[in-house]
Amino acid sequence: MTIITRKNRSLSGSYTETRREIIQEVGWQVRARPGIWCPLTDLYESGRNYVVAVEIAGMQMEGFDITVEDKTLIIRGSRPEIPERRAFHLMEIRFGKFESIVTLPGHVNIDSATAEYSEGFLKIVLPITQPNKINIEEKD
């Protein structure tokens, strides 16, 4: 169970400061591993497919590593930081290595899966399959 505590502060605090404090308080829960961040990810069912959508602007398709292990989809990559020097007044856009781990609700056909990256979203379509069944024969 997550417990969020409120710090005593004056009413003059801005929305941005409050938002940043909340992200810092609960941010440790969304990190897959230290130094690796997790982009916003959706999983939904559409017809006979599971669809995973990841919001991750500033990438190229070849920058993603997508694997399926058992019923777990793992999306990894690294969003490059812009090399220009800047003096930040607000910094919420994450750069560097990221990982999104999604537990799939059922079996999928990896050979027919597709992935496309467009307008800042990676979309992975995984056709749903039935698990392989073993027929039991009766012996006389």
PDB file of C-alpha atoms in Angstrom:
ATOM      1  CA  MET A   1       0.000   0.000   0.000  1.00  0.00           C
ATOM      2  CA  THR A   2       1.329   3.423  -0.932  1.00  0.00           C
ATOM      3  CA  ILE A   3       1.403   6.097   1.719  1.00  0.00           C
ATOM      4  CA  ILE A   4       1.722   9.682   0.570  1.00  0.00           C
ATOM      5  CA  THR A   5       2.519  12.226   3.231  1.00  0.00           C
ATOM      6  CA  ARG A   6       1.917  15.930   2.877  1.00  0.00           C
ATOM      7  CA  LYS A   7       4.647  18.296   3.951  1.00  0.00           C
ATOM      8  CA  ASN A   8       3.669  21.451   5.805  1.00  0.00           C
ATOM      9  CA  ARG A   9       4.136  24.403   3.511  1.00  0.00           C
ATOM     10  CA  SER A  10       2.632  27.790   2.962  1.00  0.00           C
ATOM     11  CA  LEU A  11      -0.152  28.301   0.445  1.00  0.00           C
ATOM     12  CA  SER A  12       2.244  30.239  -1.781  1.00  0.00           C
ATOM     13  CA  GLY A  13       3.743  27.012  -3.259  1.00  0.00           C
ATOM     14  CA  SER A  14       3.169  26.667  -6.995  1.00  0.00           C
ATOM     15  CA  TYR A  15       1.472  23.805  -8.796  1.00  0.00           C
ATOM     16  CA  THR A  16       4.778  22.861 -10.470  1.00  0.00           C
ATOM     17  CA  GLU A  17       6.591  22.635  -7.135  1.00  0.00           C
ATOM     18  CA  THR A  18       3.807  20.488  -5.662  1.00  0.00           C
ATOM     19  CA  ARG A  19       3.798  18.185  -8.711  1.00  0.00           C
ATOM     20  CA  ARG A  20       7.573  17.807  -8.559  1.00  0.00           C
ATOM     21  CA  GLU A  21       7.431  16.935  -4.851  1.00  0.00           C
ATOM     22  CA  ILE A  22       4.804  14.236  -5.474  1.00  0.00           C
ATOM     23  CA  ILE A  23       6.867  12.743  -8.321  1.00  0.00           C
ATOM     24  CA  GLN A  24       9.941  12.698  -6.086  1.00  0.00           C
ATOM     25  CA  GLU A  25       8.007  11.047  -3.224  1.00  0.00           C
ATOM     26  CA  VAL A  26       6.486   8.207  -5.274  1.00  0.00           C
ATOM     27  CA  GLY A  27       8.958   8.126  -8.177  1.00  0.00           C
ATOM     28  CA  TRP A  28      10.983   5.291  -6.647  1.00  0.00           C
ATOM     29  CA  GLN A  29       8.026   2.973  -7.191  1.00  0.00           C
ATOM     30  CA  VAL A  30       7.936   3.389 -10.967  1.00  0.00           C
ATOM     31  CA  ARG A  31      11.635   2.852 -11.607  1.00  0.00           C
ATOM     32  CA  ALA A  32      12.475  -0.593 -12.917  1.00  0.00           C
ATOM     33  CA  ARG A  33      16.058  -0.321 -11.637  1.00  0.00           C
ATOM     34  CA  PRO A  34      18.182   2.513 -10.284  1.00  0.00           C
ATOM     35  CA  GLY A  35      19.190   4.859 -13.101  1.00  0.00           C
ATOM     36  CA  ILE A  36      16.597   3.417 -15.477  1.00  0.00           C
ATOM     37  CA  TRP A  37      13.277   5.190 -15.932  1.00  0.00           C
ATOM     38  CA  CYS A  38       9.935   3.875 -17.176  1.00  0.00           C
ATOM     39  CA  PRO A  39       7.988   5.688 -19.929  1.00  0.00           C
ATOM     40  CA  LEU A  40       4.194   5.899 -19.838  1.00  0.00           C
ATOM     41  CA  THR A  41       2.803   2.624 -21.201  1.00  0.00           C
ATOM     42  CA  ASP A  42      -0.709   1.383 -22.065  1.00  0.00           C
ATOM     43  CA  LEU A  43      -1.861  -2.200 -22.649  1.00  0.00           C
ATOM     44  CA  TYR A  44      -5.258  -2.841 -24.193  1.00  0.00           C
ATOM     45  CA  GLU A  45      -7.097  -5.495 -26.163  1.00  0.00           C
ATOM     46  CA  SER A  46      -8.337  -4.679 -29.660  1.00  0.00           C
ATOM     47  CA  GLY A  47     -10.142  -7.413 -31.552  1.00  0.00           C
ATOM     48  CA  ARG A  48      -7.846 -10.434 -31.573  1.00  0.00           C
ATOM     49  CA  ASN A  49      -4.743  -8.519 -30.496  1.00  0.00           C
ATOM     50  CA  TYR A  50      -3.079  -7.107 -27.428  1.00  0.00           C
ATOM     51  CA  VAL A  51      -1.762  -3.637 -28.153  1.00  0.00           C
ATOM     52  CA  VAL A  52       0.995  -1.985 -26.157  1.00  0.00           C
ATOM     53  CA  ALA A  53       1.524   1.752 -26.654  1.00  0.00           C
ATOM     54  CA  VAL A  54       4.552   3.524 -25.189  1.00  0.00           C
ATOM     55  CA  GLU A  55       4.789   7.315 -25.114  1.00  0.00           C
ATOM     56  CA  ILE A  56       8.443   8.042 -25.875  1.00  0.00           C
ATOM     57  CA  ALA A  57       9.241  11.026 -28.099  1.00  0.00           C
ATOM     58  CA  GLY A  58      12.657  11.722 -29.570  1.00  0.00           C
ATOM     59  CA  MET A  59      13.559   8.184 -30.613  1.00  0.00           C
ATOM     60  CA  GLN A  60      14.235   6.237 -33.796  1.00  0.00           C
ATOM     61  CA  MET A  61      12.749   2.764 -34.385  1.00  0.00           C
ATOM     62  CA  GLU A  62      16.207   1.174 -34.280  1.00  0.00           C
ATOM     63  CA  GLY A  63      16.692   2.620 -30.776  1.00  0.00           C
ATOM     64  CA  PHE A  64      14.245   0.116 -29.243  1.00  0.00           C
ATOM     65  CA  ASP A  65      14.970  -3.423 -28.056  1.00  0.00           C
ATOM     66  CA  ILE A  66      11.705  -5.390 -27.804  1.00  0.00           C
ATOM     67  CA  THR A  67      11.608  -8.930 -26.409  1.00  0.00           C
ATOM     68  CA  VAL A  68       9.001 -11.342 -25.085  1.00  0.00           C
ATOM     69  CA  GLU A  69       9.881 -13.828 -22.360  1.00  0.00           C
ATOM     70  CA  ASP A  70       7.039 -16.181 -21.456  1.00  0.00           C
ATOM     71  CA  LYS A  71       4.099 -13.767 -20.990  1.00  0.00           C
ATOM     72  CA  THR A  72       6.253 -10.701 -20.322  1.00  0.00           C
ATOM     73  CA  LEU A  73       6.954  -7.982 -22.887  1.00  0.00           C
ATOM     74  CA  ILE A  74      10.149  -6.019 -22.248  1.00  0.00           C
ATOM     75  CA  ILE A  75      10.848  -2.749 -24.058  1.00  0.00           C
ATOM     76  CA  ARG A  76      14.280  -1.200 -23.578  1.00  0.00           C
ATOM     77  CA  GLY A  77      16.194   1.670 -25.081  1.00  0.00           C
ATOM     78  CA  SER A  78      17.977   4.900 -24.389  1.00  0.00           C
ATOM     79  CA  ARG A  79      16.704   8.367 -25.218  1.00  0.00           C
ATOM     80  CA  PRO A  80      19.691  10.571 -26.054  1.00  0.00           C
ATOM     81  CA  GLU A  81      20.056  13.863 -24.236  1.00  0.00           C
ATOM     82  CA  ILE A  82      20.465  16.989 -26.330  1.00  0.00           C
ATOM     83  CA  PRO A  83      24.167  17.875 -26.034  1.00  0.00           C
ATOM     84  CA  GLU A  84      23.697  21.658 -25.892  1.00  0.00           C
ATOM     85  CA  ARG A  85      24.472  23.347 -22.588  1.00  0.00           C
ATOM     86  CA  ARG A  86      21.453  24.764 -20.811  1.00  0.00           C
ATOM     87  CA  ALA A  87      20.585  26.302 -17.476  1.00  0.00           C
ATOM     88  CA  PHE A  88      17.369  24.524 -16.493  1.00  0.00           C
ATOM     89  CA  HIS A  89      14.646  26.272 -14.514  1.00  0.00           C
ATOM     90  CA  LEU A  90      12.398  23.194 -14.799  1.00  0.00           C
ATOM     91  CA  MET A  91      13.470  19.707 -15.906  1.00  0.00           C
ATOM     92  CA  GLU A  92      10.883  16.903 -16.110  1.00  0.00           C
ATOM     93  CA  ILE A  93      11.757  15.235 -19.435  1.00  0.00           C
ATOM     94  CA  ARG A  94      13.847  12.153 -18.756  1.00  0.00           C
ATOM     95  CA  PHE A  95      16.776  11.024 -20.844  1.00  0.00           C
ATOM     96  CA  GLY A  96      19.041   8.002 -20.759  1.00  0.00           C
ATOM     97  CA  LYS A  97      18.195   4.319 -20.384  1.00  0.00           C
ATOM     98  CA  PHE A  98      14.570   3.292 -19.995  1.00  0.00           C
ATOM     99  CA  GLU A  99      12.689   0.037 -19.554  1.00  0.00           C
ATOM    100  CA  SER A 100       9.006  -0.846 -19.660  1.00  0.00           C
ATOM    101  CA  ILE A 101       7.962  -4.307 -18.479  1.00  0.00           C
ATOM    102  CA  VAL A 102       4.426  -5.429 -19.328  1.00  0.00           C
ATOM    103  CA  THR A 103       2.824  -8.670 -18.184  1.00  0.00           C
ATOM    104  CA  LEU A 104       0.621  -9.895 -21.016  1.00  0.00           C
ATOM    105  CA  PRO A 105      -2.807 -11.239 -19.996  1.00  0.00           C
ATOM    106  CA  GLY A 106      -2.588 -14.219 -22.366  1.00  0.00           C
ATOM    107  CA  HIS A 107      -0.503 -16.088 -24.930  1.00  0.00           C
ATOM    108  CA  VAL A 108       0.637 -14.276 -28.083  1.00  0.00           C
ATOM    109  CA  ASN A 109       1.970 -15.214 -31.514  1.00  0.00           C
ATOM    110  CA  ILE A 110       5.420 -13.599 -31.580  1.00  0.00           C
ATOM    111  CA  ASP A 111       6.001 -14.501 -35.248  1.00  0.00           C
ATOM    112  CA  SER A 112       3.043 -12.322 -36.316  1.00  0.00           C
ATOM    113  CA  ALA A 113       3.735  -9.426 -33.937  1.00  0.00           C
ATOM    114  CA  THR A 114       4.391  -5.967 -35.383  1.00  0.00           C
ATOM    115  CA  ALA A 115       5.856  -2.741 -34.031  1.00  0.00           C
ATOM    116  CA  GLU A 116       5.792   0.787 -35.424  1.00  0.00           C
ATOM    117  CA  TYR A 117       7.033   4.118 -34.130  1.00  0.00           C
ATOM    118  CA  SER A 118       5.202   7.277 -35.139  1.00  0.00           C
ATOM    119  CA  GLU A 119       4.610  10.736 -33.652  1.00  0.00           C
ATOM    120  CA  GLY A 120       6.310   9.898 -30.353  1.00  0.00           C
ATOM    121  CA  PHE A 121       4.484   6.607 -29.735  1.00  0.00           C
ATOM    122  CA  LEU A 122       5.793   3.063 -30.060  1.00  0.00           C
ATOM    123  CA  LYS A 123       2.885   0.745 -30.864  1.00  0.00           C
ATOM    124  CA  ILE A 124       3.304  -3.025 -30.591  1.00  0.00           C
ATOM    125  CA  VAL A 125       0.536  -5.324 -31.843  1.00  0.00           C
ATOM    126  CA  LEU A 126       0.630  -8.889 -30.505  1.00  0.00           C
ATOM    127  CA  PRO A 127      -1.890 -11.390 -31.961  1.00  0.00           C
ATOM    128  CA  ILE A 128      -3.631 -13.426 -29.259  1.00  0.00           C
ATOM    129  CA  THR A 129      -3.264 -17.207 -29.482  1.00  0.00           C
ATOM    130  CA  GLN A 130      -4.587 -20.137 -27.518  1.00  0.00           C
ATOM    131  CA  PRO A 131      -2.052 -22.091 -25.479  1.00  0.00           C
ATOM    132  CA  ASN A 132      -0.882 -25.369 -26.942  1.00  0.00           C
ATOM    133  CA  LYS A 133      -2.868 -28.243 -25.520  1.00  0.00           C
ATOM    134  CA  ILE A 134      -1.701 -31.787 -25.146  1.00  0.00           C
ATOM    135  CA  ASN A 135      -4.202 -34.398 -26.219  1.00  0.00           C
ATOM    136  CA  ILE A 136      -4.658 -37.233 -23.764  1.00  0.00           C
ATOM    137  CA  GLU A 137      -5.260 -40.608 -25.312  1.00  0.00           C
ATOM    138  CA  GLU A 138      -6.953 -43.414 -23.468  1.00  0.00           C
ATOM    139  CA  LYS A 139      -5.004 -46.684 -23.356  1.00  0.00           C
ATOM    140  CA  ASP A 140      -6.727 -50.011 -23.315  1.00  0.00           C
TER     141      ASP A 140
END
